[in-house]
XYZ file of N, CA and C in Angstrom:
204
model
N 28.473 -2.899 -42.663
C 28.376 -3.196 -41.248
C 27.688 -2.014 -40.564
N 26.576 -2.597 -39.484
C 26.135 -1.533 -38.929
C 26.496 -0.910 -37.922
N 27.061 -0.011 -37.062
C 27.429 0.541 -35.698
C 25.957 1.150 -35.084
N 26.094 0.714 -33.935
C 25.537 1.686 -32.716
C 26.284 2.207 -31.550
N 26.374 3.445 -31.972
C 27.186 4.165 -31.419
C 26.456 5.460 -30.220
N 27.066 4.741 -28.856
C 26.552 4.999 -27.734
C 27.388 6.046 -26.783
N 27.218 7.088 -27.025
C 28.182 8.318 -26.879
C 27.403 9.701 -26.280
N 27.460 10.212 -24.911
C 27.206 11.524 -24.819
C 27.307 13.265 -25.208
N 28.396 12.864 -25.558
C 29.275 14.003 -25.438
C 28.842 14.241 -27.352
N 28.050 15.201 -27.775
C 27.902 14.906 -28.776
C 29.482 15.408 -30.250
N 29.744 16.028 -29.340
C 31.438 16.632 -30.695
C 32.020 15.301 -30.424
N 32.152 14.251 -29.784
C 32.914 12.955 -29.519
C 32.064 11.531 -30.967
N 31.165 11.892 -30.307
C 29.737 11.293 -31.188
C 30.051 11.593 -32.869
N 29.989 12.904 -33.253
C 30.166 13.809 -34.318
C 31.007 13.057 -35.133
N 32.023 13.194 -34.400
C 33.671 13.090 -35.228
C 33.829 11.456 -35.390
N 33.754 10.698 -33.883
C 33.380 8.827 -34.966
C 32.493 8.842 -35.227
N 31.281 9.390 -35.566
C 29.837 9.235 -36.355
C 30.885 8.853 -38.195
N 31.316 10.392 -38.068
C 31.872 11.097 -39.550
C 32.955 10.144 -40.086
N 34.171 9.972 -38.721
C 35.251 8.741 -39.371
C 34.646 7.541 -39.780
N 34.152 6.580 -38.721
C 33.572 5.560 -39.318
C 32.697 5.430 -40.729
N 31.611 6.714 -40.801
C 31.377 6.584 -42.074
C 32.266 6.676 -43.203
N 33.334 7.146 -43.149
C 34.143 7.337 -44.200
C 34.302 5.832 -44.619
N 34.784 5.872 -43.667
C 35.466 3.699 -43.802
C 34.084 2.867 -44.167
N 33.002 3.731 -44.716
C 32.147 2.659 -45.118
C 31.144 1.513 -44.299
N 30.894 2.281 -42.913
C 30.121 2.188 -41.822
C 29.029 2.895 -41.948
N 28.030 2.205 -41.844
C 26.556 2.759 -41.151
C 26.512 3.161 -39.482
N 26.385 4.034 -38.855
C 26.149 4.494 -38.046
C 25.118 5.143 -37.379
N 24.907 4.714 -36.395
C 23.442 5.141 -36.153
C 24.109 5.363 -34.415
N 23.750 6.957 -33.968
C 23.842 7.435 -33.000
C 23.191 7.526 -31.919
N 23.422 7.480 -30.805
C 22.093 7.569 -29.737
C 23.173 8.371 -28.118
N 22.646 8.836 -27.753
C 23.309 9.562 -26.310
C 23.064 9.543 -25.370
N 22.245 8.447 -24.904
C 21.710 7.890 -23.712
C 21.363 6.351 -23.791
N 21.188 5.970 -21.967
C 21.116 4.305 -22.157
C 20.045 4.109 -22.605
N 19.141 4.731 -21.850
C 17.726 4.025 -22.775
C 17.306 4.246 -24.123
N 18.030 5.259 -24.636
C 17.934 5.534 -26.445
C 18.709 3.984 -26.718
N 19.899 3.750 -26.122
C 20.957 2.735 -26.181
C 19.367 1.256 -26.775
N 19.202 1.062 -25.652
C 18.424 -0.018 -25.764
C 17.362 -0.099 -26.412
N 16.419 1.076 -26.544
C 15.704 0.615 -27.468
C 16.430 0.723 -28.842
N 17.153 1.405 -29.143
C 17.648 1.271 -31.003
C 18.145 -0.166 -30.600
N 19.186 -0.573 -30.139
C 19.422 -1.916 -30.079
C 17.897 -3.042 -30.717
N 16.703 -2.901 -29.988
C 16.127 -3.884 -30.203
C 15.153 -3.726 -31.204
N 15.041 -2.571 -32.164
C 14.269 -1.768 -33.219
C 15.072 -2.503 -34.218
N 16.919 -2.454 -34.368
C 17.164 -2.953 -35.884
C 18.467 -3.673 -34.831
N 18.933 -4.067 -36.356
C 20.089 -5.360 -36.006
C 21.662 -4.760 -36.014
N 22.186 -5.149 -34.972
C 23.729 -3.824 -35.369
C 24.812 -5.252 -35.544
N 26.060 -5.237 -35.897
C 27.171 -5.718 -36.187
C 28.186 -5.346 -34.696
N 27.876 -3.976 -34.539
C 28.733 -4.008 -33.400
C 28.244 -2.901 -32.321
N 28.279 -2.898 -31.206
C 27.881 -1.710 -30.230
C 29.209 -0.490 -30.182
N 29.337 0.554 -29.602
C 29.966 0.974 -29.037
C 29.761 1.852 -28.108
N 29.849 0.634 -26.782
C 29.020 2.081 -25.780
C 30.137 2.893 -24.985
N 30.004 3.986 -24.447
C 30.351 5.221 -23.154
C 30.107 4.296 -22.216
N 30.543 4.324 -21.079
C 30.120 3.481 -20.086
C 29.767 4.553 -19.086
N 30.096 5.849 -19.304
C 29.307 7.154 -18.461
C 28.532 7.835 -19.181
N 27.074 7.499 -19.128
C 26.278 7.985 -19.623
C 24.648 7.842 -19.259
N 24.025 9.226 -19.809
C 22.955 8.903 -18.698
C 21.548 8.404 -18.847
N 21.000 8.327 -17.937
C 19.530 7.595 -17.825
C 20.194 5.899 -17.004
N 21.030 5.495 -17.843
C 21.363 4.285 -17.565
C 22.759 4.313 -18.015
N 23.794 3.931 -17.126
C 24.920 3.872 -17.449
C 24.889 2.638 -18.679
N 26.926 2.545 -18.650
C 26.922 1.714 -19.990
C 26.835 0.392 -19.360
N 27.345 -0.199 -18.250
C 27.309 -1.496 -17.687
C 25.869 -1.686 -17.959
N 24.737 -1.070 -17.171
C 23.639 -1.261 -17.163
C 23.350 -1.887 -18.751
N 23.317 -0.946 -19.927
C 22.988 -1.208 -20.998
C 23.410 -2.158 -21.327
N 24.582 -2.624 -21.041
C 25.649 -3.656 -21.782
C 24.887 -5.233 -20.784
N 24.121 -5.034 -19.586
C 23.827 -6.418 -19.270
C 22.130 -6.423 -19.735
N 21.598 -5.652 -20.517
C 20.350 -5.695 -20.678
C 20.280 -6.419 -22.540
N 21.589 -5.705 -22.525
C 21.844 -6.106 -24.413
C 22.501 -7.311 -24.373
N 22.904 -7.901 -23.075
C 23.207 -8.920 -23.705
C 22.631 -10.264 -23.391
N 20.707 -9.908 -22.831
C 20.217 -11.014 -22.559
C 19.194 -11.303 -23.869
């Protein structure tokens, strides 16, 4: 399963980057909305996980652009 994992704070990022991979997750990181959206539409994810404070574009923002 793939994650996109939408996180500023990068030691927050770090540490579920590292857990999830353990458990056998692909993870793919990004720390802003518009990094958010374009990885979104570059490859195919299983699940998002966005920050909803974060910048360029908050997470609401991202979350109604990803889900048209």
């Amino acid at each position: 399963m793939k994650i996109l994992l939408v996180e500023d704070d990068v030691e927050i990022s770090e540490m579920l980057r590292k857990f999830l991979g353990t458990e056998g997750f692909e993870v793919v990181a990004v720390y802003d909305g518009e990094s958010a959206c374009r990885k979104f539409y570059e490859e195919e994810y299983s699940l998002v996980l966005l920050d909803l404070m974060i910048p360029k574009m908050d997470g609401m923002e991202v979350m109604n652009v990803i889900r048209k």
